[in-house]
Amino acid sequence: MGKSTTQEKLFNRYYRIFIFPMIFLLYYLLSYLVNPFSGYWEELWKQKWTDILIEGVIMMIFCALITEMSLIIARQLNKIMPWNEKPIARSFIQLLLQLVSVGLLLAVLYYTLFFIFGPPPKATKPPDKLDEWQFVFVCSMLAILISAVHTGHYFLQRWKTSMLEASELKLKAAEFKQIAMQAQLQSLKLQLDPHFMFNNFSALSALIMEDKDVALSFLENLAKVYRYMITNLNNDIITLAEEEKIIRAFAYLIKIRHGDNVVIDIDIPASIAGRGVPPITLQLLIENAIKHNMATAARPLLIKIYEDDSGRLIVSNRIQRIRHQIQSTKLGLENIRNRYRILSDQQPVIKEEDGMFIVVLPVLDI
């Protein structure tokens, strides 16, 4: 608000410096263009230079008064009758007030000249009424022109203010959207804890009763994986190289839980190892494959992680569905979809073909 007021004051200051002499010159230019054959021009050059100078000063003051009156009328109407409320009525009233103000100023000018120069000498012929009306017309046009310039500046300032406000609103909306997305992403990350911990603590509980040494090793690897999860809770994307390290530790947990019934084949080439995926994505997909498919010695469940020809990461497994399985909450796949939706315009592709369940993961820049 303070900045806008300062700009308005600066505009008014420089506006007057420019407009006063400009209106003075326009007065004579318009007067000449309206009637270049008027006797006024012939009589003007017959006057003494002192009279011409006095008339010039008086007309300069008169043009300044027209300018000020026009600005005052426009500014006051902006307060009591803004353009956006009643534009037609505003135009009519502003025009009427401009003409009335010009009439009052002309009356003041007439009596001022009468006081300075006295009554005009008796002319040999009656005064030219056309010259008088042209004078009134030119003054009225100047007032309207001044008002139009001021109104144009007013509209320009309002447009600039509206554009700035719109930009600020868009920026705030983007900030709020970013905050909401971050909150949603954090919520999705927190969903990983129970999904992961339930499966592995169940296995650990059974191992403690069966083999304490294996249970200890299992617990160490479980702690390593869980530490990774906690460490990367604040990371939106993790490199595939880091993800592979923890998946190999996670594969040990799977080996203890399922033996040779589950085979995890990991082949992440160096060409994409520096790029990333949302943390724990591969772990969720492995858990999802094990949850929904049978894994037996006769029919081991093969899970493969590799790069396709397009540089995307593929996680696939043979479809060996459990016949009477508990209805899926689809937490894992939805979690992955939602995190990709927030982080990128690329989305995972989930499909079944040729007896394989395939998840195609875009690899993201870090």
CSV table of C-alpha atoms in Angstrom, one decimal:
chain,number,residue,atom,x,y,z
A,1,MET,CA,0.0,0.0,0.0
A,2,GLY,CA,2.8,2.4,1.0
A,3,LYS,CA,4.7,1.6,-2.2
A,4,SER,CA,1.6,2.2,-4.3
A,5,THR,CA,1.1,5.6,-2.6
A,6,THR,CA,4.7,6.6,-3.2
A,7,GLN,CA,4.5,5.6,-6.9
A,8,GLU,CA,1.3,7.7,-7.2
A,9,LYS,CA,3.0,10.7,-5.7
A,10,LEU,CA,6.0,10.4,-8.0
A,11,PHE,CA,3.6,10.0,-11.0
A,12,ASN,CA,1.7,13.1,-10.0
A,13,ARG,CA,4.9,15.2,-9.6
A,14,TYR,CA,6.4,14.2,-13.0
A,15,TYR,CA,2.9,14.2,-14.6
A,16,ARG,CA,2.5,17.9,-13.8
A,17,ILE,CA,6.0,18.8,-15.0
A,18,PHE,CA,5.2,17.2,-18.3
A,19,ILE,CA,1.5,18.0,-18.7
A,20,PHE,CA,1.4,21.8,-17.9
A,21,PRO,CA,3.6,22.9,-20.9
A,22,MET,CA,2.2,20.2,-23.1
A,23,ILE,CA,-1.4,21.4,-22.5
A,24,PHE,CA,-0.3,25.0,-23.1
A,25,LEU,CA,1.2,24.0,-26.5
A,26,LEU,CA,-1.8,21.8,-27.3
A,27,TYR,CA,-4.1,24.8,-26.6
A,28,TYR,CA,-2.5,26.9,-29.3
A,29,LEU,CA,-2.1,24.0,-31.7
A,30,LEU,CA,-5.8,22.9,-31.4
A,31,SER,CA,-6.9,26.5,-31.7
A,32,TYR,CA,-5.0,26.9,-34.9
A,33,LEU,CA,-6.1,23.6,-36.3
A,34,VAL,CA,-9.7,24.3,-35.6
A,35,ASN,CA,-9.6,27.6,-37.4
A,36,PRO,CA,-6.3,28.7,-38.9
A,37,PHE,CA,-8.0,31.7,-40.6
A,38,SER,CA,-9.3,33.3,-37.4
A,39,GLY,CA,-8.6,37.0,-37.1
A,40,TYR,CA,-7.2,36.2,-33.6
A,41,TRP,CA,-3.9,35.1,-35.2
A,42,GLU,CA,-3.5,38.3,-37.1
A,43,GLU,CA,-4.3,40.5,-34.1
A,44,LEU,CA,-1.9,38.4,-31.9
A,45,TRP,CA,1.2,39.3,-33.8
A,46,LYS,CA,0.2,43.0,-33.8
A,47,GLN,CA,0.4,43.2,-30.0
A,48,LYS,CA,3.3,44.3,-28.0
A,49,TRP,CA,5.7,41.6,-26.9
A,50,THR,CA,4.9,42.4,-23.3
A,51,ASP,CA,1.2,41.8,-23.9
A,52,ILE,CA,2.0,38.6,-25.7
A,53,LEU,CA,4.1,37.5,-22.8
A,54,ILE,CA,1.4,38.4,-20.3
A,55,GLU,CA,-1.2,36.5,-22.3
A,56,GLY,CA,1.1,33.5,-22.5
A,57,VAL,CA,1.6,33.5,-18.7
A,58,ILE,CA,-2.1,33.8,-18.1
A,59,MET,CA,-2.9,31.0,-20.6
A,60,MET,CA,-0.2,28.8,-18.9
A,61,ILE,CA,-1.8,29.4,-15.6
A,62,PHE,CA,-5.2,28.8,-17.1
A,63,CYS,CA,-4.0,25.5,-18.7
A,64,ALA,CA,-2.6,24.5,-15.3
A,65,LEU,CA,-5.9,25.2,-13.7
A,66,ILE,CA,-7.8,23.1,-16.3
A,67,THR,CA,-5.3,20.3,-15.6
A,68,GLU,CA,-5.7,20.5,-11.9
A,69,MET,CA,-9.5,20.6,-12.0
A,70,SER,CA,-9.6,17.7,-14.4
A,71,LEU,CA,-7.3,15.6,-12.1
A,72,ILE,CA,-9.3,16.6,-9.0
A,73,ILE,CA,-12.6,15.6,-10.6
A,74,ALA,CA,-11.2,12.2,-11.8
A,75,ARG,CA,-9.6,11.4,-8.4
A,76,GLN,CA,-12.7,12.3,-6.4
A,77,LEU,CA,-14.9,10.2,-8.7
A,78,ASN,CA,-12.6,7.3,-8.4
A,79,LYS,CA,-13.4,7.3,-4.7
A,80,ILE,CA,-17.1,7.8,-4.8
A,81,MET,CA,-18.0,6.2,-8.1
A,82,PRO,CA,-15.3,3.7,-9.3
A,83,TRP,CA,-15.3,2.7,-13.0
A,84,ASN,CA,-16.0,-0.9,-12.2
A,85,GLU,CA,-19.3,-0.1,-10.6
A,86,LYS,CA,-21.2,2.2,-13.0
A,87,PRO,CA,-19.0,2.9,-16.0
A,88,ILE,CA,-21.7,4.6,-18.1
A,89,ALA,CA,-23.0,6.8,-15.3
A,90,ARG,CA,-19.3,7.6,-14.4
A,91,SER,CA,-18.5,8.6,-18.0
A,92,PHE,CA,-21.5,10.9,-18.2
A,93,ILE,CA,-21.0,12.6,-14.8
A,94,GLN,CA,-17.2,13.0,-15.4
A,95,LEU,CA,-17.8,14.6,-18.8
A,96,LEU,CA,-20.5,16.9,-17.3
A,97,LEU,CA,-18.3,18.0,-14.4
A,98,GLN,CA,-15.4,18.6,-16.8
A,99,LEU,CA,-17.5,20.9,-18.9
A,100,VAL,CA,-18.9,22.8,-15.9
A,101,SER,CA,-15.4,23.2,-14.5
A,102,VAL,CA,-14.2,24.6,-17.9
A,103,GLY,CA,-17.1,27.1,-17.8
A,104,LEU,CA,-16.2,28.3,-14.4
A,105,LEU,CA,-12.6,28.6,-15.3
A,106,LEU,CA,-13.5,30.6,-18.4
A,107,ALA,CA,-15.6,32.9,-16.3
A,108,VAL,CA,-12.6,33.4,-13.9
A,109,LEU,CA,-10.3,34.0,-16.9
A,110,TYR,CA,-12.7,36.6,-18.4
A,111,TYR,CA,-12.9,38.6,-15.1
A,112,THR,CA,-9.1,38.3,-14.6
A,113,LEU,CA,-8.4,39.7,-18.1
A,114,PHE,CA,-11.0,42.4,-17.5
A,115,PHE,CA,-9.2,43.4,-14.2
A,116,ILE,CA,-5.8,43.4,-15.9
A,117,PHE,CA,-6.5,45.0,-19.2
A,118,GLY,CA,-9.7,46.8,-18.6
A,119,PRO,CA,-12.8,46.6,-20.8
A,120,PRO,CA,-12.1,45.7,-24.4
A,121,PRO,CA,-12.0,48.6,-26.8
A,122,LYS,CA,-15.0,49.2,-28.9
A,123,ALA,CA,-14.6,47.3,-32.1
A,124,THR,CA,-15.5,48.6,-35.5
A,125,LYS,CA,-17.3,45.3,-36.0
A,126,PRO,CA,-19.1,42.9,-33.6
A,127,PRO,CA,-16.9,40.2,-32.0
A,128,ASP,CA,-16.6,37.0,-33.9
A,129,LYS,CA,-18.9,34.6,-32.0
A,130,LEU,CA,-17.3,31.6,-33.8
A,131,ASP,CA,-13.9,32.4,-32.2
A,132,GLU,CA,-15.5,32.6,-28.8
A,133,TRP,CA,-17.2,29.1,-29.2
A,134,GLN,CA,-14.0,27.7,-30.7
A,135,PHE,CA,-12.1,28.9,-27.6
A,136,VAL,CA,-14.7,27.2,-25.3
A,137,PHE,CA,-14.5,24.1,-27.5
A,138,VAL,CA,-10.7,23.8,-27.4
A,139,CYS,CA,-10.7,24.3,-23.6
A,140,SER,CA,-13.3,21.6,-23.2
A,141,MET,CA,-11.3,19.2,-25.4
A,142,LEU,CA,-8.2,19.9,-23.4
A,143,ALA,CA,-10.1,19.1,-20.1
A,144,ILE,CA,-11.4,15.8,-21.6
A,145,LEU,CA,-8.0,14.9,-23.0
A,146,ILE,CA,-6.4,15.5,-19.5
A,147,SER,CA,-9.1,13.4,-17.9
A,148,ALA,CA,-8.6,10.6,-20.5
A,149,VAL,CA,-4.8,10.5,-19.9
A,150,HIS,CA,-5.4,10.3,-16.1
A,151,THR,CA,-8.1,7.7,-16.5
A,152,GLY,CA,-5.8,5.7,-18.8
A,153,HIS,CA,-3.1,5.8,-16.2
A,154,TYR,CA,-5.6,4.8,-13.5
A,155,PHE,CA,-6.7,1.7,-15.5
A,156,LEU,CA,-3.1,0.8,-16.3
A,157,GLN,CA,-2.2,0.9,-12.6
A,158,ARG,CA,-5.3,-1.1,-11.7
A,159,TRP,CA,-4.4,-3.7,-14.4
A,160,LYS,CA,-0.8,-3.9,-13.1
A,161,THR,CA,-2.1,-4.3,-9.5
A,162,SER,CA,-4.6,-7.0,-10.6
A,163,MET,CA,-1.8,-8.9,-12.4
A,164,LEU,CA,0.4,-8.7,-9.4
A,165,GLU,CA,-2.4,-9.8,-7.1
A,166,ALA,CA,-3.2,-12.7,-9.5
A,167,SER,CA,0.5,-13.7,-9.6
A,168,GLU,CA,0.7,-13.6,-5.8
A,169,LEU,CA,-2.4,-15.7,-5.5
A,170,LYS,CA,-1.0,-18.2,-8.0
A,171,LEU,CA,2.3,-18.3,-6.0
A,172,LYS,CA,0.4,-18.8,-2.7
A,173,ALA,CA,-1.7,-21.5,-4.3
A,174,ALA,CA,1.4,-23.2,-5.6
A,175,GLU,CA,3.0,-23.0,-2.1
A,176,PHE,CA,-0.1,-24.4,-0.4
A,177,LYS,CA,-0.2,-27.2,-3.0
A,178,GLN,CA,3.4,-28.0,-2.4
A,179,ILE,CA,2.8,-28.0,1.4
A,180,ALA,CA,-0.2,-30.3,0.9
A,181,MET,CA,1.8,-32.6,-1.4
A,182,GLN,CA,4.7,-32.8,1.1
A,183,ALA,CA,2.2,-33.6,3.9
A,184,GLN,CA,0.6,-36.3,1.7
A,185,LEU,CA,4.0,-37.7,0.8
A,186,GLN,CA,5.0,-37.8,4.4
A,187,SER,CA,1.8,-39.6,5.3
A,188,LEU,CA,2.5,-42.2,2.5
A,189,LYS,CA,5.9,-42.8,3.8
A,190,LEU,CA,4.6,-43.4,7.3
A,191,GLN,CA,2.3,-46.1,5.9
A,192,LEU,CA,5.4,-48.2,5.2
A,193,ASP,CA,6.2,-49.0,8.8
A,194,PRO,CA,3.3,-51.3,9.7
A,195,HIS,CA,3.3,-52.9,6.3
A,196,PHE,CA,7.0,-53.8,6.7
A,197,MET,CA,7.2,-54.5,10.4
A,198,PHE,CA,4.2,-56.9,10.6
A,199,ASN,CA,5.6,-59.4,8.2
A,200,ASN,CA,9.1,-59.5,9.6
A,201,PHE,CA,8.3,-59.4,13.3
A,202,SER,CA,6.0,-62.4,12.7
A,203,ALA,CA,8.9,-64.3,11.2
A,204,LEU,CA,11.3,-63.1,13.9
A,205,SER,CA,8.9,-64.3,16.6
A,206,ALA,CA,8.9,-67.8,15.1
A,207,LEU,CA,12.7,-67.9,14.7
A,208,ILE,CA,13.4,-67.0,18.3
A,209,MET,CA,11.7,-70.3,19.3
A,210,GLU,CA,13.4,-72.3,16.6
A,211,ASP,CA,17.0,-71.1,16.2
A,212,LYS,CA,18.3,-68.2,18.3
A,213,ASP,CA,21.5,-67.7,16.2
A,214,VAL,CA,19.5,-67.4,13.0
A,215,ALA,CA,17.1,-65.2,14.8
A,216,LEU,CA,20.0,-62.9,15.9
A,217,SER,CA,21.3,-62.7,12.3
A,218,PHE,CA,17.8,-62.1,11.1
A,219,LEU,CA,17.4,-59.3,13.7
A,220,GLU,CA,20.7,-57.7,12.6
A,221,ASN,CA,19.6,-57.6,9.0
A,222,LEU,CA,16.1,-56.4,10.0
A,223,ALA,CA,17.7,-53.6,12.0
A,224,LYS,CA,19.8,-52.7,9.0
A,225,VAL,CA,16.8,-52.5,6.7
A,226,TYR,CA,14.7,-50.6,9.3
A,227,ARG,CA,17.5,-48.2,9.9
A,228,TYR,CA,17.6,-47.5,6.2
A,229,MET,CA,13.8,-46.8,6.3
A,230,ILE,CA,14.2,-44.4,9.1
A,231,THR,CA,17.2,-42.7,7.6
A,232,ASN,CA,15.4,-42.2,4.3
A,233,LEU,CA,12.1,-41.1,5.7
A,234,ASN,CA,12.9,-37.5,4.8
A,235,ASN,CA,14.1,-38.4,1.3
A,236,ASP,CA,11.7,-38.3,-1.5
A,237,ILE,CA,14.0,-40.1,-4.0
A,238,ILE,CA,16.8,-42.6,-3.4
A,239,THR,CA,19.4,-43.8,-5.9
A,240,LEU,CA,19.0,-47.3,-7.3
A,241,ALA,CA,22.5,-48.0,-6.0
A,242,GLU,CA,21.4,-47.3,-2.5
A,243,GLU,CA,18.1,-49.1,-3.0
A,244,GLU,CA,20.0,-52.2,-4.3
A,245,LYS,CA,22.2,-52.4,-1.2
A,246,ILE,CA,19.2,-52.5,1.1
A,247,ILE,CA,17.3,-54.9,-1.1
A,248,ARG,CA,20.1,-57.4,-0.9
A,249,ALA,CA,19.9,-57.1,2.9
A,250,PHE,CA,16.2,-57.5,2.6
A,251,ALA,CA,16.7,-60.6,0.4
A,252,TYR,CA,18.4,-62.2,3.4
A,253,LEU,CA,15.3,-61.7,5.4
A,254,ILE,CA,13.2,-63.3,2.6
A,255,LYS,CA,15.7,-66.2,2.4
A,256,ILE,CA,15.3,-66.9,6.2
A,257,ARG,CA,11.5,-66.6,5.9
A,258,HIS,CA,10.9,-68.6,2.8
A,259,GLY,CA,14.2,-70.5,2.0
A,260,ASP,CA,14.6,-71.5,-1.6
A,261,ASN,CA,10.9,-71.1,-2.3
A,262,VAL,CA,11.5,-67.4,-3.2
A,263,VAL,CA,14.3,-66.5,-5.6
A,264,ILE,CA,15.1,-62.8,-6.0
A,265,ASP,CA,17.2,-62.0,-9.1
A,266,ILE,CA,18.6,-58.4,-9.1
A,267,ASP,CA,20.3,-56.9,-12.1
A,268,ILE,CA,20.5,-53.1,-11.9
A,269,PRO,CA,23.1,-51.9,-14.4
A,270,ALA,CA,25.5,-49.0,-13.7
A,271,SER,CA,23.8,-46.9,-16.4
A,272,ILE,CA,20.8,-46.3,-14.2
A,273,ALA,CA,22.3,-46.9,-10.7
A,274,GLY,CA,22.8,-43.1,-10.2
A,275,ARG,CA,19.1,-42.4,-10.9
A,276,GLY,CA,16.4,-42.9,-8.4
A,277,VAL,CA,13.0,-44.2,-7.3
A,278,PRO,CA,10.9,-43.4,-4.2
A,279,PRO,CA,12.5,-45.1,-1.1
A,280,ILE,CA,11.4,-48.7,-0.3
A,281,THR,CA,9.6,-49.1,-3.7
A,282,LEU,CA,11.4,-52.3,-4.6
A,283,GLN,CA,10.9,-53.7,-1.1
A,284,LEU,CA,7.1,-53.1,-1.3
A,285,LEU,CA,6.9,-54.8,-4.7
A,286,ILE,CA,8.8,-57.8,-3.4
A,287,GLU,CA,6.5,-58.0,-0.4
A,288,ASN,CA,3.5,-57.6,-2.7
A,289,ALA,CA,4.6,-60.5,-4.9
A,290,ILE,CA,5.2,-62.8,-1.9
A,291,LYS,CA,1.9,-61.9,-0.3
A,292,HIS,CA,-0.3,-62.7,-3.3
A,293,ASN,CA,1.5,-65.8,-4.8
A,294,MET,CA,2.3,-69.3,-3.8
A,295,ALA,CA,6.0,-70.1,-3.2
A,296,THR,CA,6.9,-73.8,-2.8
A,297,ALA,CA,9.8,-76.0,-3.4
A,298,ALA,CA,8.1,-77.5,-6.5
A,299,ARG,CA,7.1,-74.1,-7.8
A,300,PRO,CA,9.6,-71.4,-6.5
A,301,LEU,CA,8.4,-67.8,-6.9
A,302,LEU,CA,10.9,-66.0,-9.1
A,303,ILE,CA,11.1,-62.2,-8.7
A,304,LYS,CA,13.3,-60.4,-11.2
A,305,ILE,CA,14.5,-56.7,-11.1
A,306,TYR,CA,16.1,-55.5,-14.2
A,307,GLU,CA,16.3,-52.7,-16.8
A,308,ASP,CA,14.3,-52.8,-20.0
A,309,ASP,CA,15.3,-51.4,-23.4
A,310,SER,CA,13.8,-48.0,-22.6
A,311,GLY,CA,15.9,-47.5,-19.5
A,312,ARG,CA,13.0,-48.2,-17.1
A,313,LEU,CA,13.2,-50.5,-14.1
A,314,ILE,CA,11.2,-53.7,-14.3
A,315,VAL,CA,10.0,-55.7,-11.3
A,316,SER,CA,8.3,-58.9,-12.4
A,317,ASN,CA,7.2,-62.2,-10.9
A,318,ARG,CA,5.4,-65.4,-12.2
A,319,ILE,CA,1.7,-65.3,-11.4
A,320,GLN,CA,1.1,-68.2,-8.9
A,321,ARG,CA,-1.9,-66.8,-7.1
A,322,ILE,CA,-2.9,-68.2,-3.7
A,323,ARG,CA,-6.3,-69.7,-4.1
A,324,HIS,CA,-7.9,-68.6,-0.8
A,325,GLN,CA,-6.1,-65.4,0.0
A,326,ILE,CA,-7.2,-62.6,2.2
A,327,GLN,CA,-8.7,-59.7,0.2
A,328,SER,CA,-5.9,-57.2,-0.7
A,329,THR,CA,-5.9,-53.7,0.6
A,330,LYS,CA,-3.6,-52.7,-2.3
A,331,LEU,CA,-1.7,-50.5,0.1
A,332,GLY,CA,1.7,-51.3,-1.5
A,333,LEU,CA,0.8,-50.6,-5.1
A,334,GLU,CA,-1.3,-47.5,-4.3
A,335,ASN,CA,1.5,-46.2,-2.1
A,336,ILE,CA,3.9,-46.4,-5.0
A,337,ARG,CA,1.4,-44.9,-7.5
A,338,ASN,CA,0.7,-42.0,-5.1
A,339,ARG,CA,4.3,-41.2,-4.4
A,340,TYR,CA,5.2,-41.2,-8.1
A,341,ARG,CA,2.1,-39.0,-8.8
A,342,ILE,CA,3.4,-36.4,-6.3
A,343,LEU,CA,7.1,-36.6,-7.4
A,344,SER,CA,6.8,-36.9,-11.2
A,345,ASP,CA,4.6,-36.7,-14.2
A,346,GLN,CA,5.7,-40.2,-15.1
A,347,GLN,CA,3.6,-43.0,-13.6
A,348,PRO,CA,4.4,-46.7,-13.0
A,349,VAL,CA,2.8,-49.2,-15.4
A,350,ILE,CA,1.2,-52.3,-13.8
A,351,LYS,CA,0.2,-55.1,-16.1
A,352,GLU,CA,-0.2,-58.9,-16.5
A,353,GLU,CA,1.0,-60.6,-19.6
A,354,ASP,CA,2.2,-64.1,-20.5
A,355,GLY,CA,1.6,-65.4,-17.0
A,356,MET,CA,3.8,-62.6,-15.5
A,357,PHE,CA,2.9,-59.8,-13.2
A,358,ILE,CA,5.0,-56.8,-14.3
A,359,VAL,CA,5.5,-53.4,-12.8
A,360,VAL,CA,7.4,-50.9,-15.0
A,361,LEU,CA,9.0,-48.1,-12.8
A,362,PRO,CA,10.2,-44.9,-14.4
A,363,VAL,CA,13.6,-44.0,-13.0
A,364,LEU,CA,13.8,-40.4,-11.8
A,365,ASP,CA,16.4,-37.7,-11.8
A,366,ILE,CA,17.9,-36.8,-8.5
